[in-house]
Amino acid sequence: MQKIKSLMARQGLRSPQESVHDLSPIENLRIPSKEELRESREEPTDPQAQQEIINSIEEVYFSNDSFDIVKYELERLPPVLSLQELEEYRDKLKQQQAAVSKKVADLILEKQPAYVEELERVTSLQTGLQLAAVICANGRRHLNIAKEGFTQASLGLLANQRKRQLLIGLLKSLRTIKTLQRTDVRLSEMLEEEDYPGAIQLCLECQKAASTFKHYSCISELNSKLQDTLEQIEEQLDVALSKICKNFDISHYTKVQQAYRLLGKTQTAMDQLHMHFTQAIHNTVFQVVLGYVELCAGNTDTKFQKLQYKDLCTHITSDSYIPCLADLCKALWEVMLSYYRTMQWHENHDQDETATVSSVSDGSNVIGTEENSFDRSYIKKKLEHGLSRIWQDVQLKVKTYLLGTDLSNFKYDDFIFVLDVISRLMQVGEEFCGSKSEVLQESIRKQSVNYFKTYHRTRLEELRMFLENETWELCPVKSSFSILQLHEFKFMEQSRSPSVSPSKQPASAISTAVTLFEQYCNGGNPFEIQADSKDDETEDVLASNGYESDEQEKSAYQEYDSDSDVPEELKRDYVDEQTGDAPMKSVSRETLRSRKRSDYNLNKVNAPILTNTTLNVVRLVGKYMQMMNILKPIAFDVIHFMSQLFDYYLYAVYTFFGRNDTFESTGLGLSSSRLRTTLNRIQESLIDLEVSGDPTGTLTAAEERKEKVPSPHLSHLVVLTSGNSLYGLAERVVATESLVFLAEQFEFLQPHLDAVMPAAKKPFLQQFYSQTVSTASELRKPVYWIVAAKAIDYEQMLLLMTNVKWDVKEIMSQHNVYVDALLKEFEEFNRRLNEVSKRVRIPLPVSNILWEHCIRLANRTLVEGYANVKKCSNEGRALMQLDFQQFLMKLEKLTDIRPIPDKEFVETYIKAYYLTENDMERWIKEHREYSTKHLTSC
């Protein structure tokens, strides 16, 4: 049946199951009779129609041989049977059966020749098998004959020879086994000598030999023992590998790597090495901190050993904080240096190995070379990846230590030392793996901002105390004085030298210098605490008595006497107008002398004018910059606090010497709008104007007040009401010029501040310089205006002018007495100015402002006096012009200021008397600088 199925399948027909769909099990097995075959052959059929009948057979008939056709057909019968339908269905099934039978018969007839041919092959095969049986029987017969032909003696001889060879081999094996038994002692010796490669090589050879003799029962125990020994060697190798983390030794590490290579575990060794480095970092920091905690605790209590590292850090005292930090960084440096040297070893080893392989590349060991290359690549990537991991662990450990103690009460030098250590550690991190150390920067930024707020608040209170106790005496410094000579600014000079701490060097200097790892690779530690050389140095900035030498002091006073500057003509009570041109030569001579000493400096070599308080502020600025230079992330906070130092100093000078509502109300624009804006801003943002805190105030208001400083008060030792001292002119000069000096130092430092200021905050710095620092010199006008207003008796001059008769009928040739009185006032002012200059150098801008203020006030007093005149003739107007010209001529001999301030103010006013009514109306509209009183008097 299966052959029929396969024949039908090859002919493209469906399977037999499909062909016998309607046949019962009995019919399925019945072979068509000869008559049926004959009838089927005689019956003319169309092959296409026959194929269609076969195709119409249901699929279920082709399922399998166990299919029950009868049951299937009976179950398909309808509930109501119809004979006609049954007969029709029966005929259909018979047609299908006939078609299948016809197809089967055709296939049988078609394959009959192949059957005959196959039957012939089977008959031939049977004949061949019979012949083979005969050959085998003959072979057995000949073998029996051969067996009977050999003698027992010859076979025995061969057996003995074979046994001899076996015994010789056994003797060799026993000797080898004896040697293997003795290898334990040698392996122990080699492990003690740390000859790990030799021990592993020996152990592997022994294992190889043991595997050769594994058929001996004694070898199984030896093999197990060798395996244990190998595992012991691996354990000792792991211990030896862990020692590399703290103290790298080239020869030691070379042996360890060779040993791991023999074991074929170079990659495993690298994984273990990184684990050991991580563990070394943890153990190192814990032991260092634990040592200091136990030392400070003063007992051997073991409770600290059970604490977590984070909790342990909180037990560090302030006294031991810095030494512990230094030791912590030194220990971590040793770990990182070992890692750095490990990487160096692998780089050098890879280069040597690559060169060796390239020189002996004959293609005989390609597979081994590829494996080695893969191992090298894996190790290189692992080491490079481990850099950032190790540095991250170091950062986290140091961060935990930093944040474990409140540093806000540390001394400045101690805190700077902490910053310097952390800055150097961050430089180590950058050289180690190119990291910007964000974790360390953030932690030290938190501590720095916290510390700096407390520190700055204390410094502002100290500054207020200094200002309130400042007598504004000159602090004698040399003419060559520079802030770079102060200890606090040494870091700016040291930054140019590559030998100083890298934390104090700019990035450009660091890039060209030797890295720390190269510098300390063979010994030393960058975190060694070195004695501060500042204690051994002295600041050579002070001068004796304000002079560079005694000779200069002596010569300074020889050039001056009380009346040497005053022309003889001005010493007379009455000055003849006709002789006004006579002393021109002396005037030019005096002018030359005046120009030589125009700033009243007594030849003090133009030493800077500053006070002890100024010097203290400058030192504070240096400390602030030093902190900012070490920790750039808080640059904005530091610069903001620096600006507050300058703001408070400026506000104090203005409050002490420049605030006077009476003079400010004159409307002369003594204080520029920029200066007034700056002063208002300082008062609102920095000055605490409330005497005592309001208990009902909000918490926010209390916090804001905490950021402010009370307004300073002038020391009672400073007298500003004495006319002999020109109303404290010396103190005023020292105060204002020290402020100008301070502003100049800020201008000098601007590039340095701009370099570290974050780009987003640079507008603040620019605004500070443009609106605050640049206004320092503008403070001179209101300060010196008070002196000028009091130094000369302008009221007396007005009284003298009221006594003058201005309605004269003839043109006068002699000026009035009030002019001489006014000139004598200026002469006295000049004398007192010289007296003050013996105490304090008066710079040229200051003397110019003083003279300008005095002359401006005198000219305005003249206009005021002329405006008070009730009756005046044209001849009287001419007399006014005569008086003013005489005043100008004599005044020009006293001062070098050109042009004379407000000269046109007076001349224009006098000439206005000659205008017609129409011109006068236009003149009044054009000249708004005159008051209403002045205009109504014209």
Short mmCIF file of N, CA and C in Angstrom, two decimals, residues 270-271 274 339 377-387 389:
data_model
loop_
_atom_site.label_atom_id
_atom_site.label_comp_id
_atom_site.label_asym_id
_atom_site.label_seq_id
_atom_site.Cartn_x
_atom_site.Cartn_y
_atom_site.Cartn_z
N MET A 270 43.64 41.77 36.10
CA MET A 270 43.32 43.19 35.98
C MET A 270 42.03 43.53 36.73
N ASP A 271 41.04 42.62 36.65
CA ASP A 271 39.81 42.84 37.40
C ASP A 271 40.09 42.84 38.91
N HIS A 274 41.83 46.16 40.09
CA HIS A 274 40.93 47.29 40.28
C HIS A 274 40.13 47.15 41.58
N TYR A 339 48.84 53.50 40.85
CA TYR A 339 48.02 53.22 39.65
C TYR A 339 48.67 53.83 38.41
N SER A 377 44.75 44.84 24.66
CA SER A 377 43.67 45.79 24.40
C SER A 377 42.70 45.84 25.58
N TYR A 378 42.39 44.66 26.12
CA TYR A 378 41.47 44.60 27.26
C TYR A 378 42.07 45.32 28.48
N ILE A 379 43.35 45.03 28.74
CA ILE A 379 44.01 45.65 29.89
C ILE A 379 44.09 47.16 29.73
N LYS A 380 44.39 47.63 28.53
CA LYS A 380 44.50 49.06 28.29
C LYS A 380 43.16 49.76 28.54
N LYS A 381 42.08 49.17 28.01
CA LYS A 381 40.76 49.77 28.20
C LYS A 381 40.35 49.72 29.68
N LYS A 382 40.68 48.62 30.32
CA LYS A 382 40.33 48.48 31.73
C LYS A 382 41.07 49.52 32.58
N LEU A 383 42.35 49.71 32.29
CA LEU A 383 43.13 50.70 33.04
C LEU A 383 42.62 52.11 32.79
N GLU A 384 42.32 52.42 31.54
CA GLU A 384 41.82 53.76 31.21
C GLU A 384 40.47 54.01 31.88
N HIS A 385 39.62 53.00 31.86
CA HIS A 385 38.32 53.14 32.51
C HIS A 385 38.47 53.25 34.02
N GLY A 386 39.47 52.56 34.56
CA GLY A 386 39.68 52.59 36.01
C GLY A 386 40.15 53.93 36.52
N LEU A 387 40.76 54.74 35.67
CA LEU A 387 41.22 56.06 36.10
C LEU A 387 40.08 56.87 36.70
N ARG A 389 37.15 55.83 37.66
CA ARG A 389 36.53 55.15 38.80
C ARG A 389 37.32 55.41 40.09
#
